[in-house]
Tab-separated table of C-alpha atoms and ligand atoms in Angstrom:
chain	number	residue	atom	x	y	z
A	163	MET	CA	12.609	-50.888	63.430
A	164	THR	CA	13.997	-48.522	65.993
A	165	ASN	CA	12.858	-48.169	69.572
A	166	GLU	CA	14.010	-44.558	69.522
A	167	MET	CA	15.936	-44.942	72.746
A	168	PRO	CA	17.973	-41.775	73.110
A	169	LEU	CA	21.320	-41.639	74.866
A	170	VAL	CA	21.139	-41.259	78.635
A	171	THR	CA	23.681	-39.740	81.006
A	172	SER	CA	25.875	-41.876	83.242
A	173	LYS	CA	24.728	-40.100	86.409
A	174	GLU	CA	21.673	-42.113	87.465
A	175	MET	CA	22.991	-45.258	85.811
A	176	LEU	CA	26.080	-45.339	88.021
A	177	ILE	CA	24.338	-44.246	91.208
A	178	LYS	CA	21.860	-47.066	90.711
A	179	ALA	CA	24.670	-49.543	90.097
A	180	THR	CA	26.466	-48.395	93.267
A	181	ASN	CA	23.333	-48.648	95.372
A	182	GLU	CA	22.402	-52.077	94.043
A	183	GLY	CA	25.878	-53.577	94.014
A	184	TYR	CA	26.493	-54.309	90.364
A	185	GLY	CA	28.837	-52.869	87.756
A	186	VAL	CA	28.119	-51.298	84.374
A	187	GLY	CA	30.454	-52.217	81.532
A	188	ALA	CA	32.146	-49.313	79.756
A	189	PHE	CA	33.472	-50.650	76.482
A	190	ASN	CA	35.620	-48.739	74.027
A	191	ALA	CA	33.983	-47.935	70.710
A	192	ASN	CA	36.761	-48.139	68.155
A	193	ASN	CA	34.914	-49.198	65.019
A	194	MET	CA	31.445	-50.095	63.786
A	195	GLU	CA	31.795	-53.829	64.418
A	196	LEU	CA	32.841	-53.260	68.043
A	197	VAL	CA	29.978	-50.837	68.648
A	198	GLN	CA	27.504	-53.311	67.161
A	199	ALA	CA	28.951	-56.224	69.133
A	200	VAL	CA	28.638	-54.334	72.422
A	201	ILE	CA	25.160	-52.930	71.782
A	202	GLU	CA	23.688	-56.160	70.415
A	203	THR	CA	24.988	-58.158	73.390
A	204	ALA	CA	23.856	-55.605	75.977
A	205	ASP	CA	20.454	-55.454	74.268
A	206	GLU	CA	20.116	-59.258	74.292
A	207	MET	CA	21.019	-59.313	77.988
A	208	LYS	CA	18.908	-56.258	78.879
A	209	ALA	CA	21.958	-54.617	80.406
A	210	PRO	CA	22.621	-50.875	80.643
A	211	VAL	CA	25.829	-50.057	78.829
A	212	ILE	CA	28.419	-47.328	78.355
A	213	LEU	CA	30.164	-46.918	75.029
A	214	GLN	CA	33.225	-44.812	75.474
A	215	VAL	CA	35.359	-43.049	72.952
A	216	SER	CA	38.973	-42.245	73.713
A	217	GLN	CA	40.969	-39.394	72.215
A	218	GLY	CA	42.746	-42.038	70.142
A	219	ALA	CA	39.422	-43.234	68.746
A	220	ILE	CA	38.405	-39.647	68.012
A	221	LYS	CA	41.653	-39.177	66.125
A	222	TYR	CA	41.080	-42.423	64.249
A	223	ALA	CA	37.411	-42.081	63.287
A	224	GLY	CA	36.852	-38.342	63.654
A	225	LEU	CA	34.598	-36.885	66.340
A	226	GLU	CA	31.504	-36.846	64.105
A	227	PHE	CA	31.811	-40.492	63.086
A	228	ALA	CA	32.601	-41.664	66.609
A	229	THR	CA	29.603	-39.752	67.977
A	230	MET	CA	27.130	-40.803	65.292
A	231	MET	CA	28.073	-44.495	65.468
A	232	VAL	CA	27.164	-44.641	69.135
A	233	LYS	CA	24.071	-42.464	68.721
A	234	VAL	CA	22.693	-44.664	65.952
A	235	ALA	CA	23.472	-47.806	67.921
A	236	ALA	CA	21.623	-46.398	70.938
A	237	GLU	CA	18.605	-45.471	68.833
A	238	LEU	CA	18.375	-49.028	67.527
A	239	ALA	CA	18.593	-50.557	71.000
A	240	SER	CA	16.000	-50.853	73.737
A	241	ILE	CA	18.483	-50.390	76.586
A	242	PRO	CA	19.932	-47.228	78.128
A	243	VAL	CA	23.200	-46.300	76.405
A	244	VAL	CA	25.721	-43.669	77.494
A	245	LEU	CA	28.184	-41.998	75.131
A	246	HIS	CA	31.222	-41.272	77.275
A	247	LEU	CA	34.551	-39.556	76.647
A	248	ASP	CA	37.358	-41.814	77.892
A	249	HIS	CA	40.483	-40.018	79.189
A	250	GLY	CA	39.897	-36.533	77.877
A	251	THR	CA	43.223	-35.052	78.833
A	252	ASP	CA	42.377	-31.414	78.322
A	253	PHE	CA	39.678	-28.841	78.766
A	254	LEU	CA	39.152	-28.349	75.028
A	255	GLN	CA	38.531	-32.031	74.293
A	256	ASN	CA	35.850	-32.101	76.969
A	257	VAL	CA	34.154	-28.992	75.592
A	258	LEU	CA	34.192	-30.380	72.045
A	259	CYS	CA	32.609	-33.640	73.213
A	260	LEU	CA	30.026	-31.793	75.289
A	261	ARG	CA	29.065	-29.859	72.179
A	262	ALA	CA	29.026	-33.027	70.057
A	263	GLY	CA	26.376	-34.557	72.308
A	264	PHE	CA	28.341	-36.842	74.626
A	265	THR	CA	26.229	-37.734	77.657
A	266	SER	CA	29.173	-38.308	79.984
A	267	LEU	CA	32.649	-36.779	80.098
A	268	MET	CA	35.986	-37.619	81.614
A	269	TYR	CA	38.786	-35.296	82.476
A	270	ASP	CA	42.026	-37.122	83.168
A	271	GLY	CA	44.332	-34.649	84.858
A	272	SER	CA	46.591	-37.332	86.313
A	273	ALA	CA	49.598	-36.014	84.400
A	274	GLU	CA	49.150	-32.578	85.990
A	275	PRO	CA	50.147	-31.451	89.478
A	276	LEU	CA	47.236	-32.051	91.886
A	277	GLN	CA	46.190	-28.394	92.161
A	278	GLN	CA	46.070	-28.069	88.387
A	279	ASN	CA	44.117	-31.343	88.109
A	280	ILE	CA	41.578	-29.992	90.617
A	281	ALA	CA	41.328	-26.589	88.912
A	282	ILE	CA	40.720	-27.971	85.400
A	283	SER	CA	38.390	-30.707	86.694
A	284	ARG	CA	36.318	-28.020	88.432
A	285	LYS	CA	36.176	-25.854	85.341
A	286	ILE	CA	34.870	-28.802	83.315
A	287	THR	CA	32.329	-29.965	85.889
A	288	GLU	CA	30.994	-26.418	86.066
A	289	ILE	CA	30.211	-26.127	82.357
A	290	ALA	CA	29.153	-29.772	81.972
A	291	HIS	CA	26.747	-29.549	84.907
A	292	ALA	CA	25.226	-26.436	83.389
A	293	CYS	CA	24.266	-28.716	80.475
A	294	GLY	CA	23.170	-31.598	82.726
A	295	ILE	CA	26.141	-33.772	81.818
A	296	PRO	CA	28.158	-35.654	84.455
A	297	VAL	CA	31.964	-35.775	84.581
A	298	GLU	CA	34.361	-38.506	85.687
A	299	CYS	CA	37.703	-37.283	87.051
A	300	GLU	CA	40.898	-39.181	87.785
A	301	LEU	CA	42.899	-39.198	90.982
A	302	GLY	CA	46.225	-40.946	91.388
A	303	LYS	CA	47.612	-42.294	88.170
A	304	ILE	CA	46.462	-45.462	86.444
A	305	PRO	CA	49.632	-46.277	84.492
A	306	LYS	CA	50.088	-47.975	81.134
A	307	ILE	CA	51.867	-51.308	80.745
A	308	GLU	CA	54.282	-49.486	78.419
A	309	ASP	CA	55.450	-47.411	81.405
A	310	ASN	CA	57.212	-50.588	82.607
A	311	LEU	CA	56.650	-49.876	86.280
A	312	THR	CA	57.513	-52.086	89.218
A	313	GLU	CA	54.812	-53.251	91.615
A	314	GLU	CA	56.041	-50.664	94.087
A	315	GLN	CA	55.841	-47.858	91.541
A	316	VAL	CA	52.254	-48.833	90.620
A	317	SER	CA	51.438	-48.797	94.312
A	318	ASN	CA	52.978	-45.334	94.775
A	319	LEU	CA	50.708	-43.952	92.036
A	320	MET	CA	47.517	-45.153	93.699
A	321	ALA	CA	44.859	-42.693	94.877
A	322	ASN	CA	45.241	-41.478	98.447
A	323	PRO	CA	41.882	-41.817	100.274
A	324	GLU	CA	42.289	-38.550	102.165
A	325	ALA	CA	43.155	-36.717	98.981
A	326	ALA	CA	40.162	-38.377	97.303
A	327	GLU	CA	37.806	-36.819	99.818
A	328	LYS	CA	39.183	-33.355	99.142
A	329	PHE	CA	39.353	-34.003	95.385
A	330	VAL	CA	35.686	-35.011	95.051
A	331	GLU	CA	34.587	-32.082	97.201
A	332	GLU	CA	36.615	-29.514	95.302
A	333	THR	CA	36.094	-30.804	91.769
A	334	GLN	CA	32.399	-31.678	92.205
A	335	CYS	CA	33.037	-34.658	89.936
A	336	ASP	CA	30.182	-37.124	89.444
A	337	SER	CA	32.322	-40.257	89.457
A	338	LEU	CA	35.884	-40.976	90.446
A	339	ALA	CA	38.487	-42.916	88.474
A	340	ALA	CA	40.616	-43.925	91.431
A	341	ALA	CA	43.914	-45.668	90.876
A	342	ILE	CA	43.692	-48.856	92.986
A	343	GLY	CA	46.281	-51.065	91.334
A	344	SER	CA	45.137	-51.711	87.771
A	345	VAL	CA	47.365	-51.028	84.778
A	346	HIS	CA	46.143	-50.050	81.303
A	347	GLY	CA	46.837	-52.223	78.291
A	348	MET	CA	47.672	-55.541	79.948
A	349	LYS	CA	47.223	-58.611	77.759
A	350	GLU	CA	46.613	-60.988	80.645
A	351	ASP	CA	44.211	-60.727	83.566
A	352	ILE	CA	46.604	-61.255	86.463
A	353	GLN	CA	46.685	-57.969	88.392
A	354	PRO	CA	45.108	-57.773	91.879
A	355	LEU	CA	43.361	-54.636	93.162
A	356	ASP	CA	43.841	-52.852	96.486
A	357	ILE	CA	40.372	-53.435	97.932
A	358	GLY	CA	41.368	-52.003	101.330
A	359	ARG	CA	42.156	-48.723	99.627
A	360	LEU	CA	38.896	-48.882	97.672
A	361	ASP	CA	36.952	-49.288	100.946
A	362	GLU	CA	38.731	-46.296	102.447
A	363	ILE	CA	38.016	-44.158	99.368
A	364	ARG	CA	34.368	-45.220	99.423
A	365	ARG	CA	34.090	-44.291	103.083
A	366	ARG	CA	35.400	-40.811	102.411
A	367	THR	CA	33.597	-39.979	99.159
A	368	ASN	CA	30.042	-40.075	97.884
A	369	VAL	CA	30.355	-40.638	94.149
A	370	PRO	CA	30.435	-43.842	92.075
A	371	ILE	CA	33.908	-45.332	91.620
A	372	VAL	CA	35.303	-46.256	88.205
A	373	LEU	CA	37.746	-49.081	87.542
A	374	HIS	CA	40.139	-48.514	84.637
A	375	GLY	CA	42.444	-51.026	82.989
A	376	SER	CA	40.137	-53.922	83.820
A	377	SER	CA	41.443	-56.165	81.028
A	378	GLY	CA	44.535	-56.801	83.150
A	379	VAL	CA	42.757	-57.342	86.462
A	380	LEU	CA	42.005	-60.782	87.890
A	381	ARG	CA	38.328	-61.382	87.285
A	382	THR	CA	37.399	-63.701	90.152
A	383	ARG	CA	38.961	-65.378	93.179
A	384	LYS	CA	38.475	-68.683	91.413
A	385	ASP	CA	40.556	-67.337	88.498
A	386	ALA	CA	43.287	-66.277	90.933
A	387	GLU	CA	43.342	-69.755	92.417
A	388	GLU	CA	43.521	-71.403	89.004
A	389	LYS	CA	46.377	-69.130	87.992
A	390	GLY	CA	48.194	-69.864	91.239
A	391	ILE	CA	48.091	-66.203	92.300
A	392	ARG	CA	47.874	-65.773	96.045
A	393	LEU	CA	46.000	-62.643	97.088
A	394	LYS	CA	47.067	-60.676	100.144
A	395	ASP	CA	44.425	-59.774	102.742
A	396	HIS	CA	43.641	-56.355	101.313
A	397	GLU	CA	43.748	-57.512	97.689
A	398	GLY	CA	40.929	-58.609	95.421
A	399	THR	CA	39.523	-59.133	91.935
A	400	VAL	CA	37.007	-57.395	89.666
A	401	GLU	CA	34.299	-59.432	91.368
A	402	ASP	CA	35.437	-58.159	94.780
A	403	ALA	CA	35.717	-54.579	93.524
A	404	ILE	CA	32.062	-54.650	92.457
A	405	LYS	CA	31.040	-56.051	95.839
A	406	HIS	CA	32.988	-53.189	97.416
A	407	GLY	CA	31.261	-50.525	95.373
A	408	VAL	CA	32.910	-50.098	91.963
A	409	ALA	CA	30.128	-49.067	89.575
A	410	LYS	CA	31.754	-48.544	86.164
A	411	ILE	CA	34.208	-51.005	84.729
A	412	ASN	CA	36.253	-50.022	81.699
A	413	VAL	CA	37.310	-52.675	79.217
A	414	ALA	CA	39.295	-51.816	76.101
A	415	THR	CA	42.385	-53.967	75.552
A	416	GLU	CA	40.657	-57.329	75.942
A	417	LEU	CA	38.022	-56.500	73.316
A	418	SER	CA	40.670	-55.243	70.910
A	419	LEU	CA	42.774	-58.389	71.408
A	420	THR	CA	39.730	-60.618	70.972
A	421	PHE	CA	38.880	-58.857	67.700
A	422	ILE	CA	42.424	-59.117	66.347
A	423	ARG	CA	42.857	-62.773	67.332
A	424	ALA	CA	39.579	-63.766	65.668
A	425	MET	CA	40.542	-61.860	62.518
A	426	HIS	CA	43.908	-63.645	62.432
A	427	ALA	CA	42.242	-67.021	62.857
A	428	GLN	CA	39.784	-66.309	60.048
A	429	LEU	CA	42.545	-65.068	57.722
A	430	GLU	CA	44.454	-68.276	58.327
A	431	LYS	CA	41.359	-70.365	57.695
A	432	THR	CA	40.467	-68.591	54.431
A	433	PRO	CA	43.690	-67.012	53.111
A	434	GLY	CA	42.268	-66.216	49.663
A	435	GLU	CA	39.176	-64.427	50.966
A	436	LYS	CA	38.310	-61.292	49.007
A	437	ASP	CA	35.232	-60.235	50.970
A	438	MET	CA	36.470	-58.293	54.019
A	439	ARG	CA	33.103	-58.711	55.715
A	440	LYS	CA	33.752	-62.441	55.991
A	441	ILE	CA	36.910	-61.657	57.978
A	442	LEU	CA	35.276	-59.026	60.187
A	443	LEU	CA	32.098	-60.897	61.066
A	444	PRO	CA	33.786	-63.693	63.077
A	445	ALA	CA	35.773	-60.969	64.866
A	446	LYS	CA	32.554	-59.199	65.810
A	447	ASP	CA	31.027	-62.476	67.011
A	448	ALA	CA	34.107	-63.215	69.134
A	449	VAL	CA	33.747	-59.784	70.786
A	450	LYS	CA	30.068	-60.518	71.467
A	451	THR	CA	31.042	-63.658	73.371
A	452	ARG	CA	33.593	-61.710	75.412
A	453	VAL	CA	31.135	-58.875	76.183
A	454	ARG	CA	28.591	-61.477	77.316
A	455	GLU	CA	31.141	-62.876	79.789
A	456	TYR	CA	31.872	-59.400	81.132
A	457	ILE	CA	28.200	-58.475	81.534
A	458	GLU	CA	27.692	-61.719	83.455
A	459	LEU	CA	30.721	-60.964	85.645
A	460	PHE	CA	29.529	-57.392	86.314
A	461	GLY	CA	26.037	-58.568	87.304
A	462	CYS	CA	24.231	-55.955	85.202
A	463	ALA	CA	22.151	-58.286	83.002
A	464	GLY	CA	18.463	-57.500	83.341
A	465	LYS	CA	19.111	-54.072	84.907
A	466	ALA	CA	18.267	-52.087	81.775
A	467	GLU	CA	14.715	-51.098	82.466
A	468	VAL	CA	15.612	-49.103	85.547
A	469	ALA	CA	19.153	-47.965	85.064
A	470	GLY	CA	19.471	-44.435	83.894
A	471	ALA	CA	16.125	-44.107	82.142
A	472	SER	CA	15.054	-40.484	82.087
A	473	GLY	CA	12.858	-39.413	84.950
A	474	LEU	CA	14.465	-41.900	87.280
A	475	SER	CA	14.495	-40.824	90.889
A	476	ALA	CA	17.755	-42.478	91.962
A	477	SER	CA	19.697	-39.258	92.191
A	478	GLU	CA	21.279	-39.894	95.533
A	479	ILE	CA	23.814	-42.430	96.483
A	480	LYS	CA	23.305	-44.598	99.540
A	481	TYR	CA	26.421	-44.855	101.632
A	482	HIS	CA	27.955	-46.338	104.695
A	483	GLU	CA	25.573	-49.254	104.875
B	234	LIG	ZN1	41.491	-45.841	81.433
């Protein structure tokens, strides 16, 4: 039986999260089992959730399939679900997703010169806002592990707080993917974040902040201690980032790795298996366990009934408290 819960936009959901000091998980929807694992877990925990589709996933599944998977999942759930475009790197991709019914967009202009990034971001926010859809934009560059950068190079790519103020004002973006030290695609959670920079960006802007590349970021201070990683004064973990106002936390790599590892384990256990579902089901269950851990870490369990439901009045962000 369906609860007929339609997709919601990320606007109120993220403002609410910012104001109340928790994070919303944004998990990448790469196949049916992943979508089901995320939605079922979020539903069980009464957590608002964002399912995001990257350009790679669109290429893999096709835009129609990617869209419908998330829409159907949302209709079957009793929690608010957002269908978000992850790293749309051009204007056209954003328009296509807007037309396909995405309820949240992202333009990633980090490969462009700043003025070009601002100009395209603004163009997209203008048409998306006309349709009531919010847009996340990226400032600084959140690199990939494959870029093989040094610590110093990662640091040089981080978002400049002063530029962030101007960027948010000029682009009219609804949330900001600010580079604060994370790196996409890391297989281990060992990277610290620049919390001092995050504070400065928060002071100068008035939109929810998005953390990318979270799979590679230290989750808690306790984790850092256990791993023998000493944090500098201005550095922190995912837990700290949420306390300091990060509202949307993207997780892709860790779910993919969890899925693959569980599939490998099952294949080894039952090498002659001819029913693929018996290989995929343990992988889905392993992802559910991981999503549960993240939702607990983000503090968004039980926040479903208020976060992002239509008609919600939380349209303004509270700042400088
Ligand atoms: Zn990202």
